[in-house]
Amino acid sequence: MAKVLIIGAGGVGNVVAHKCAMVPEVFEEITLASRTVSKCEAIAAEVKKRTGRDIATHQVDADNVPELVALINNVKPDLVINVALPYQDLPIMDACLETKVHYLDTANYEPKDEAKFEYSWQWAYQDKFKEAGITAILGCGFDPGVTGVYTSYAAKHHFDEIHYLDIVDCNAGDHGKAFATNFNPEINIREITQKGKYWEDGKWVEIDAMSIHKPIDYPNIGERESYLLYHEELESLVKNYPTIKRARFWMTFGQEYIKHLTVLQNVGMTSIEPIKFQGQDIVPLEFLKALLPEPSSLGENYVGETSIGCQIKGIKDGKEKTYYVWNNCKHQHAWDEVGGQGVAYTTGVPAMLGAKMFLEGKWDNGAGVFNVEQFNPDPFMEEIGKYGLPWEETENVEFPHEY
Amino acid sequence: MAKVLIIGAGGVGNVVAHKCAMVPEVFEEITLASRTVSKCEAIAAEVKKRTGRDIATHQVDADNVPELVALINNVKPDLVINVALPYQDLPIMDACLETKVHYLDTANYEPKDEAKFEYSWQWAYQDKFKEAGITAILGCGFDPGVTGVYTSYAAKHHFDEIHYLDIVDCNAGDHGKAFATNFNPEINIREITQKGKYWEDGKWVEIDAMSIHKPIDYPNIGERESYLLYHEELESLVKNYPTIKRARFWMTFGQEYIKHLTVLQNVGMTSIEPIKFQGQDIVPLEFLKALLPEPSSLGENYVGETSIGCQIKGIKDGKEKTYYVWNNCKHQHAWDEVGGQGVAYTTGVPAMLGAKMFLEGKWDNGAGVFNVEQFNPDPFMEEIGKYGLPWEETENVEFPHEY
C-alpha cells in the first residue's frame, strides 16, 4: 500500500489519476498537483464519479524546486509520477533528490529554448540518485515506455541478438478537427519539426525532417504513410542493446496534418525563437499552442484506433528470425473508461503500471536512474493487457518497409 | 505649385513619395509622416538618391487627432494624402476638417475590431466637408481608384447604359516566398477571409468566402483561377451607375496562397478576436502580421506582372456592346523606378495622379466627399500612362467567365 503524487493535470495526468484510482490495493493515497489547480479538481471530480475514490489536489509550479520540495514534504509520497512538461523533469528530479523520494516520468527532459531530445541531462543524475538511495524510472509511457519493455521482452525470450529494430507508431484516429495535436502541441511540434535521426552501424544518421517516409501496414488498420522521426527511446535502446545494427522510429501523419504543419512552419508559427510583440517576448509556438484545441478535449468524438509496436530482426539459435509485438488501442475505449483519448491513454496506463511494478517490488534494480528496458519485462507484460493495453505478437513475418 | 503631406510610410507611401518627387512642377514641397519616423527617413533617402529632391519627415500617430492637427498646422499642406492604415481614415479626416485641408485616400475606412468594408462612415462626412469648404477624394489607388476612373471613362465614351461590370484583378507575380501578402497582411487577410459579395438586380448577394471561382484569361498572362470577392469600389460604382444590373470583383490567388490562408484560418491565426496570452490581449492576425515578410521588402526579387481592368457590358446607340480596359504592370518596373513592388506601385501612382488632378484644378467638384468616378476621367486617363500605368482597351470581345 503506497502513496503517490502525480504532477501534471493534462490528458495523461487524467489517465494516470483514473488508472491509479482503479488499483486501490496498490495506490492507497493519490495526490494530483498542477500549476492550475482547477484542472486537478476537474479530474478529481471525474475520478470520484467513475471510481468512488477521493484524490487530493494541490497547486504547484513544477518549475520551482522549493515549491516542489514543500509539496513533497507535505504529501510524503512513496513515488512521484511526473506527467508535467518535459521542461520540468529536472526541477522535479531535483526536488525528489532533496526529499529522497522515488521518481518516474514518461518523456525525457528538454531545455525550453532548444529542441533537443536526449537523455544526457537525466542520465547525469545517476550518481546523485544512487547516493540518495532512490530510483528514477525514465520514459515509462508507451513510446518511450512500452516500446522499451517490448524490446527487452523480445531480447529475453525471442532473440540471442537483436540486429534491427523498427518502432512503428500509427494513429489512425479521427478527432474531427482540421488541426489538433494529440499531446501538448508545443512538445509535439518541437518533436516533429526537428531533424530526423536513426541509428545505423554504430552512429546516428541525421536526415531532413519528414524526408524519409513509406507506407507501413498496421494490424487491423492497413497501410499508412509513416515518417522516420527521431524518438528518444532509440537512444537508450541502442545503448542497452549494443548488438543493434539499425534502430529507427516511424510515425504516421495524415496529409492534412502535414499540410498544416508545413504552412505553420513556413510562416514561422512553429519557431521557439521569441519575437518582440506589444513590448513582450513571445514565442510563436507558445502562441500557436494557445490557439489550438486542448489535447484533452479531443476524446469525446475521437474515433479509430492507434497501433504501436516493435518490428525486430535478429538471431535466435544461430538462425535469422523476425518478431513483431504491438498494441492496438481504440480512442473510444479511452473515452469510455477514463474520459480521455487514445494517445493520452496509451501513455498514462504504462505510467501507472510502471509505478505499480516499482511499488510492488517487481521492478527493483536498486538505487539509480534507469530506462524501462533495464527492468524485468515479464511482470509488466503479464499485467499490461488487464489494464487496457493488451499486446499481440507474430514471428517470422516479412517487414516490407525494409529498404 | 503646392505642398502635400503624405501620411503612411509603407510600400504605398514609398511609391507616392517617389512619384510626387518626380513631378516637381506640381508638388513643390513634400512631407512624409508615419508612426515610425525611421521608415520615413529611409524613404526620404531613397527619394533623394533617385530624384535629388529633399522631402521632410515627421513622426505622427495617425490614430491621434490632436497630433495630426498639430502636424497639419505645422506643415500647412494644400492636401493630405492618406496612405496609412484604413483604421486611420476617420481620425485623419477629422484632422483635415479641423484644419480645413483637403483629403485623399486609397482605401475605405474599416473599424479595427470588425472586418466591415463600406463607405458609410466616410460618406457620412459629406455635410461636414461641404461646410468646411474642403474636398475629400476617396479610394484613389488602383482598385478602388483606377477601376472607378475606367468605369466612368467607359460610361462617358463607350456606353449609354452600363449593365454588367466585372473588375478583374490578377497578380501573376512571384516573390519567391512561401507566403507573403502584397500589402499590409492584416488588411489583406481581413479582406479575403470575409464573406464574398456581389451586386445583382438591385441587391447584394452574399457568398461564402472564396466559394465562387473561375479561370479568367488575362492579357499577356493567360488563364488564372480567379475568386469572387467583395471589394469596396463595387459599393460606390453601383450607386453612381444605377443602370448596373450586376457588378462583381474577381481576384487571382495561387494554390499555395490559398493553402496557407486555409491553414491559418483553421488554426485561428487570422482571427481579429483578441485572446488572452501572457496577461495581454493579443489579436492573432496582428501577431501573424508580425511574423510575415514586410510587403515593402518583396520588391527586389519580384518577377512577373499584374493585370487589373474592367470588363463591361451594356448598351450603346441601342445595341449591346462589350468593352475591356486594363493595365498590366511589371513588378520589376516598380523595383527599378521606385524600389517597390507592383501592387504598391499600382496603388501609389494613381494616388499621386489624383492629387495632381486635384491640385491642378482638373478634378474640381467643389467641396464635399467624392469617389473617383465622380470626377472627369479624361485628364486622368490622358496622363496615367505617362506616370507608369498605361492602359489598353478592346471592344466587343467575349467574356468567357460569364455564367
PDB file of N, CA and C in Angstrom, chain B residues 13 20 30 51 57 75 100 115 216 256 268 277 279 302 318 323 338 363 392 401:
ATOM      1  N   GLY B  13       3.277  54.338 -49.432  1.00  0.00           N
ATOM      2  CA  GLY B  13       3.861  55.634 -49.088  1.00  0.00           C
ATOM      3  C   GLY B  13       5.173  55.863 -49.826  1.00  0.00           C
ATOM      4  N   CYS B  20       5.534  61.733 -56.380  1.00  0.00           N
ATOM      5  CA  CYS B  20       5.326  63.171 -56.174  1.00  0.00           C
ATOM      6  C   CYS B  20       6.651  63.916 -56.413  1.00  0.00           C
ATOM      7  N   ILE B  30       7.099  68.434 -50.184  1.00  0.00           N
ATOM      8  CA  ILE B  30       6.549  67.125 -49.811  1.00  0.00           C
ATOM      9  C   ILE B  30       6.985  66.796 -48.390  1.00  0.00           C
ATOM     10  N   THR B  51      15.902  61.106 -57.125  1.00  0.00           N
ATOM     11  CA  THR B  51      15.367  62.324 -57.771  1.00  0.00           C
ATOM     12  C   THR B  51      16.169  63.576 -57.420  1.00  0.00           C
ATOM     13  N   THR B  57      10.402  64.887 -43.165  1.00  0.00           N
ATOM     14  CA  THR B  57       9.824  63.722 -42.483  1.00  0.00           C
ATOM     15  C   THR B  57       9.348  64.124 -41.096  1.00  0.00           C
ATOM     16  N   VAL B  75       2.840  71.804 -40.916  1.00  0.00           N
ATOM     17  CA  VAL B  75       3.259  71.623 -42.315  1.00  0.00           C
ATOM     18  C   VAL B  75       2.489  72.554 -43.262  1.00  0.00           C
ATOM     19  N   LYS B 100      -9.167  72.430 -42.002  1.00  0.00           N
ATOM     20  CA  LYS B 100      -9.673  72.836 -43.332  1.00  0.00           C
ATOM     21  C   LYS B 100      -8.657  72.574 -44.446  1.00  0.00           C
ATOM     22  N   ALA B 115     -14.395  43.189 -39.423  1.00  0.00           N
ATOM     23  CA  ALA B 115     -13.976  43.218 -40.832  1.00  0.00           C
ATOM     24  C   ALA B 115     -15.179  43.672 -41.648  1.00  0.00           C
ATOM     25  N   ILE B 216      -9.975  32.988 -65.486  1.00  0.00           N
ATOM     26  CA  ILE B 216     -10.173  34.171 -66.327  1.00  0.00           C
ATOM     27  C   ILE B 216      -8.886  34.364 -67.122  1.00  0.00           C
ATOM     28  N   GLU B 256      -0.951  27.777 -53.570  1.00  0.00           N
ATOM     29  CA  GLU B 256      -0.143  27.842 -52.351  1.00  0.00           C
ATOM     30  C   GLU B 256      -0.657  28.923 -51.400  1.00  0.00           C
ATOM     31  N   GLY B 268      -6.969  29.436 -36.445  1.00  0.00           N
ATOM     32  CA  GLY B 268      -7.408  30.646 -35.732  1.00  0.00           C
ATOM     33  C   GLY B 268      -6.452  31.820 -35.844  1.00  0.00           C
ATOM     34  N   PHE B 277      -3.161  36.216 -23.645  1.00  0.00           N
ATOM     35  CA  PHE B 277      -1.903  35.476 -23.724  1.00  0.00           C
ATOM     36  C   PHE B 277      -0.855  36.244 -22.945  1.00  0.00           C
ATOM     37  N   GLY B 279      -0.974  37.422 -20.180  1.00  0.00           N
ATOM     38  CA  GLY B 279      -1.573  38.558 -19.484  1.00  0.00           C
ATOM     39  C   GLY B 279      -1.983  39.717 -20.372  1.00  0.00           C
ATOM     40  N   TYR B 302      10.984  40.289 -57.103  1.00  0.00           N
ATOM     41  CA  TYR B 302       9.618  40.043 -57.555  1.00  0.00           C
ATOM     42  C   TYR B 302       9.617  40.036 -59.076  1.00  0.00           C
ATOM     43  N   GLY B 318     -28.414  51.905 -78.688  1.00  0.00           N
ATOM     44  CA  GLY B 318     -29.436  50.871 -78.818  1.00  0.00           C
ATOM     45  C   GLY B 318     -28.902  49.468 -79.038  1.00  0.00           C
ATOM     46  N   TYR B 323     -16.801  45.998 -73.553  1.00  0.00           N
ATOM     47  CA  TYR B 323     -15.629  46.866 -73.523  1.00  0.00           C
ATOM     48  C   TYR B 323     -14.720  46.387 -72.393  1.00  0.00           C
ATOM     49  N   VAL B 338      11.138  52.886 -58.455  1.00  0.00           N
ATOM     50  CA  VAL B 338      10.954  53.477 -57.116  1.00  0.00           C
ATOM     51  C   VAL B 338      11.350  52.525 -55.986  1.00  0.00           C
ATOM     52  N   TRP B 363      -9.608  68.101 -61.415  1.00  0.00           N
ATOM     53  CA  TRP B 363     -10.666  67.403 -60.682  1.00  0.00           C
ATOM     54  C   TRP B 363     -11.248  68.425 -59.720  1.00  0.00           C
ATOM     55  N   GLU B 392      -4.823  49.789 -71.913  1.00  0.00           N
ATOM     56  CA  GLU B 392      -5.225  49.323 -73.241  1.00  0.00           C
ATOM     57  C   GLU B 392      -6.709  49.045 -73.191  1.00  0.00           C
ATOM     58  N   HIS B 401     -15.933  34.119 -68.863  1.00  0.00           N
ATOM     59  CA  HIS B 401     -16.216  33.736 -67.470  1.00  0.00           C
ATOM     60  C   HIS B 401     -17.627  34.116 -67.046  1.00  0.00           C
TER      61      HIS B 401
END
